Amino acid sequence: MKGRVAVLPAYGGKFELREYPVPDPEPGAILVKLTRAGVCGSDLHIWRGEMKEIYGSPPRDLTFGHEMCGRVERLGAGVSVDSAGLPLREGDRVTFLYFFPCGRCPVCLRDEMGSCPRKARANRVAGTAPYFNNAYGDYYYLRPGGFIFHIPDEVSDDVATPANCALAQVLYGLTRAGLRQGDTAVIQGAGGLGLNAVAVARDMGADRIIVLDRVASRLELARAFGADHALSLADLTTPERRIQAV
Ligand SMILES: [Zn+2]
Ligand SMILES: [Zn+2]
């Protein structure tokens, strides 16, 4: 059996669809048939060639994408439950992680897995086994030990896909920052992360939420997401004026 992967041979160019053999999951691994993939702001930066220091110049047949969800296609030997301990079967709708903290170092043990110095990232060069290492393809190969969770029936693929990027980051960040009921939150930038941060800060009980951005339509969205004050950088031309306005 073969599956397709979207490959980017040159920055700013078209993706090519290439076929690779679909691997059988090793013990502990899970093969997921992807049903949705999202285009994140960072994917656009990669495509435009704005992250060459990480992705290489010129790119070497890049594969990428990290926002996704799907259904379990095949379970490797020994996998019977998800990360919450619920039974996991072929065909189940799932979401899962796309980077791999070691889980054993002092940083991981302090519950800061995002900063793990031994964190492994997905391989981004097309044609590297197990071939399905990123979101833009028919399958995703979840390595042994990768966290995976069922998606509740009432959460659609469209909602679950970006939730595992922007929303998850914002939840983690505001929790670590210690936002508490009654606090004032200042959010710099009303992009995807900023808008999620407004909604989460509201939900966590922030009393006042102040958002700064340069784009009027973004500030309008921030208000719709629950911001009390949306300040335009176009009006506040110096750092001093911004600080005073906040
Ligand atoms: Zn993302
Ligand atoms: Zn670690």
mmCIF file with all atom_site columns, N, CA and C and ligand atoms in Angstrom, residues 38-43 66-67 98 161-162 164-166 169 193, ligand 1:
data_model
loop_
_atom_site.group_PDB
_atom_site.id
_atom_site.type_symbol
_atom_site.label_atom_id
_atom_site.label_alt_id
_atom_site.label_comp_id
_atom_site.label_asym_id
_atom_site.label_entity_id
_atom_site.label_seq_id
_atom_site.pdbx_PDB_ins_code
_atom_site.Cartn_x
_atom_site.Cartn_y
_atom_site.Cartn_z
_atom_site.occupancy
_atom_site.B_iso_or_equiv
_atom_site.pdbx_formal_charge
_atom_site.auth_seq_id
_atom_site.auth_comp_id
_atom_site.auth_asym_id
_atom_site.auth_atom_id
_atom_site.pdbx_PDB_model_num
ATOM   1  N  N  . GLY A 1 38  ? -4.164 21.549 8.972  1.00 0.00 ? 38  GLY A N  1
ATOM   2  C  CA . GLY A 1 38  ? -4.321 23.000 8.995  1.00 0.00 ? 38  GLY A CA 1
ATOM   3  C  C  . GLY A 1 38  ? -3.076 23.695 8.464  1.00 0.00 ? 38  GLY A C  1
ATOM   4  N  N  . VAL A 1 39  ? -3.266 24.944 8.019  1.00 0.00 ? 39  VAL A N  1
ATOM   5  C  CA . VAL A 1 39  ? -2.131 25.772 7.611  1.00 0.00 ? 39  VAL A CA 1
ATOM   6  C  C  . VAL A 1 39  ? -1.914 26.802 8.710  1.00 0.00 ? 39  VAL A C  1
ATOM   7  N  N  . CYS A 1 40  ? -0.804 26.650 9.424  1.00 0.00 ? 40  CYS A N  1
ATOM   8  C  CA . CYS A 1 40  ? -0.481 27.512 10.552 1.00 0.00 ? 40  CYS A CA 1
ATOM   9  C  C  . CYS A 1 40  ? 0.318  28.719 10.038 1.00 0.00 ? 40  CYS A C  1
ATOM   10 N  N  . GLY A 1 41  ? 0.375  29.776 10.829 1.00 0.00 ? 41  GLY A N  1
ATOM   11 C  CA . GLY A 1 41  ? 1.205  30.917 10.456 1.00 0.00 ? 41  GLY A CA 1
ATOM   12 C  C  . GLY A 1 41  ? 2.643  30.492 10.214 1.00 0.00 ? 41  GLY A C  1
ATOM   13 N  N  . SER A 1 42  ? 3.153  29.566 11.033 1.00 0.00 ? 42  SER A N  1
ATOM   14 C  CA . SER A 1 42  ? 4.550  29.141 10.861 1.00 0.00 ? 42  SER A CA 1
ATOM   15 C  C  . SER A 1 42  ? 4.730  28.352 9.561  1.00 0.00 ? 42  SER A C  1
ATOM   16 N  N  . ASP A 1 43  ? 3.678  27.648 9.107  1.00 0.00 ? 43  ASP A N  1
ATOM   17 C  CA . ASP A 1 43  ? 3.779  26.949 7.819  1.00 0.00 ? 43  ASP A CA 1
ATOM   18 C  C  . ASP A 1 43  ? 3.967  27.957 6.678  1.00 0.00 ? 43  ASP A C  1
ATOM   19 N  N  . HIS A 1 66  ? 1.913  20.684 10.917 1.00 0.00 ? 66  HIS A N  1
ATOM   20 C  CA . HIS A 1 66  ? 1.870  20.088 12.261 1.00 0.00 ? 66  HIS A CA 1
ATOM   21 C  C  . HIS A 1 66  ? 0.475  20.137 12.872 1.00 0.00 ? 66  HIS A C  1
ATOM   22 N  N  . GLU A 1 67  ? -0.483 20.744 12.166 1.00 0.00 ? 67  GLU A N  1
ATOM   23 C  CA . GLU A 1 67  ? -1.852 20.775 12.702 1.00 0.00 ? 67  GLU A CA 1
ATOM   24 C  C  . GLU A 1 67  ? -2.655 19.711 11.964 1.00 0.00 ? 67  GLU A C  1
ATOM   25 N  N  . TYR A 1 98  ? 3.129  16.264 18.077 1.00 0.00 ? 98  TYR A N  1
ATOM   26 C  CA . TYR A 1 98  ? 3.958  16.262 16.871 1.00 0.00 ? 98  TYR A CA 1
ATOM   27 C  C  . TYR A 1 98  ? 5.397  16.656 17.172 1.00 0.00 ? 98  TYR A C  1
ATOM   28 N  N  . THR A 1 161 ? -8.360 20.442 14.769 1.00 0.00 ? 161 THR A N  1
ATOM   29 C  CA . THR A 1 161 ? -7.067 20.575 14.089 1.00 0.00 ? 161 THR A CA 1
ATOM   30 C  C  . THR A 1 161 ? -6.256 21.775 14.593 1.00 0.00 ? 161 THR A C  1
ATOM   31 N  N  . PRO A 1 162 ? -6.789 22.996 14.556 1.00 0.00 ? 162 PRO A N  1
ATOM   32 C  CA . PRO A 1 162 ? -5.990 24.114 15.088 1.00 0.00 ? 162 PRO A CA 1
ATOM   33 C  C  . PRO A 1 162 ? -5.948 24.136 16.611 1.00 0.00 ? 162 PRO A C  1
ATOM   34 N  N  . ASN A 1 164 ? -5.123 21.919 18.571 1.00 0.00 ? 164 ASN A N  1
ATOM   35 C  CA . ASN A 1 164 ? -3.926 21.225 19.060 1.00 0.00 ? 164 ASN A CA 1
ATOM   36 C  C  . ASN A 1 164 ? -2.656 22.034 18.804 1.00 0.00 ? 164 ASN A C  1
ATOM   37 N  N  . CYS A 1 165 ? -2.796 23.235 18.231 1.00 0.00 ? 165 CYS A N  1
ATOM   38 C  CA . CYS A 1 165 ? -1.626 24.115 18.081 1.00 0.00 ? 165 CYS A CA 1
ATOM   39 C  C  . CYS A 1 165 ? -1.862 25.377 18.906 1.00 0.00 ? 165 CYS A C  1
ATOM   40 N  N  . ALA A 1 166 ? -2.565 26.350 18.342 1.00 0.00 ? 166 ALA A N  1
ATOM   41 C  CA . ALA A 1 166 ? -2.696 27.657 18.993 1.00 0.00 ? 166 ALA A CA 1
ATOM   42 C  C  . ALA A 1 166 ? -3.371 27.558 20.359 1.00 0.00 ? 166 ALA A C  1
ATOM   43 N  N  . GLN A 1 169 ? -1.165 25.825 22.971 1.00 0.00 ? 169 GLN A N  1
ATOM   44 C  CA . GLN A 1 169 ? -0.031 26.660 23.397 1.00 0.00 ? 169 GLN A CA 1
ATOM   45 C  C  . GLN A 1 169 ? -0.471 27.737 24.366 1.00 0.00 ? 169 GLN A C  1
ATOM   46 N  N  . LEU A 1 193 ? -2.600 33.115 17.696 1.00 0.00 ? 193 LEU A N  1
ATOM   47 C  CA . LEU A 1 193 ? -2.330 32.859 19.113 1.00 0.00 ? 193 LEU A CA 1
ATOM   48 C  C  . LEU A 1 193 ? -2.969 33.920 19.996 1.00 0.00 ? 193 LEU A C  1
HETATM 49 ZN ZN . ZN  B 2 .   ? 0.394  25.651 14.269 1.00 0.00 ? 1   ZN  B ZN 1
#
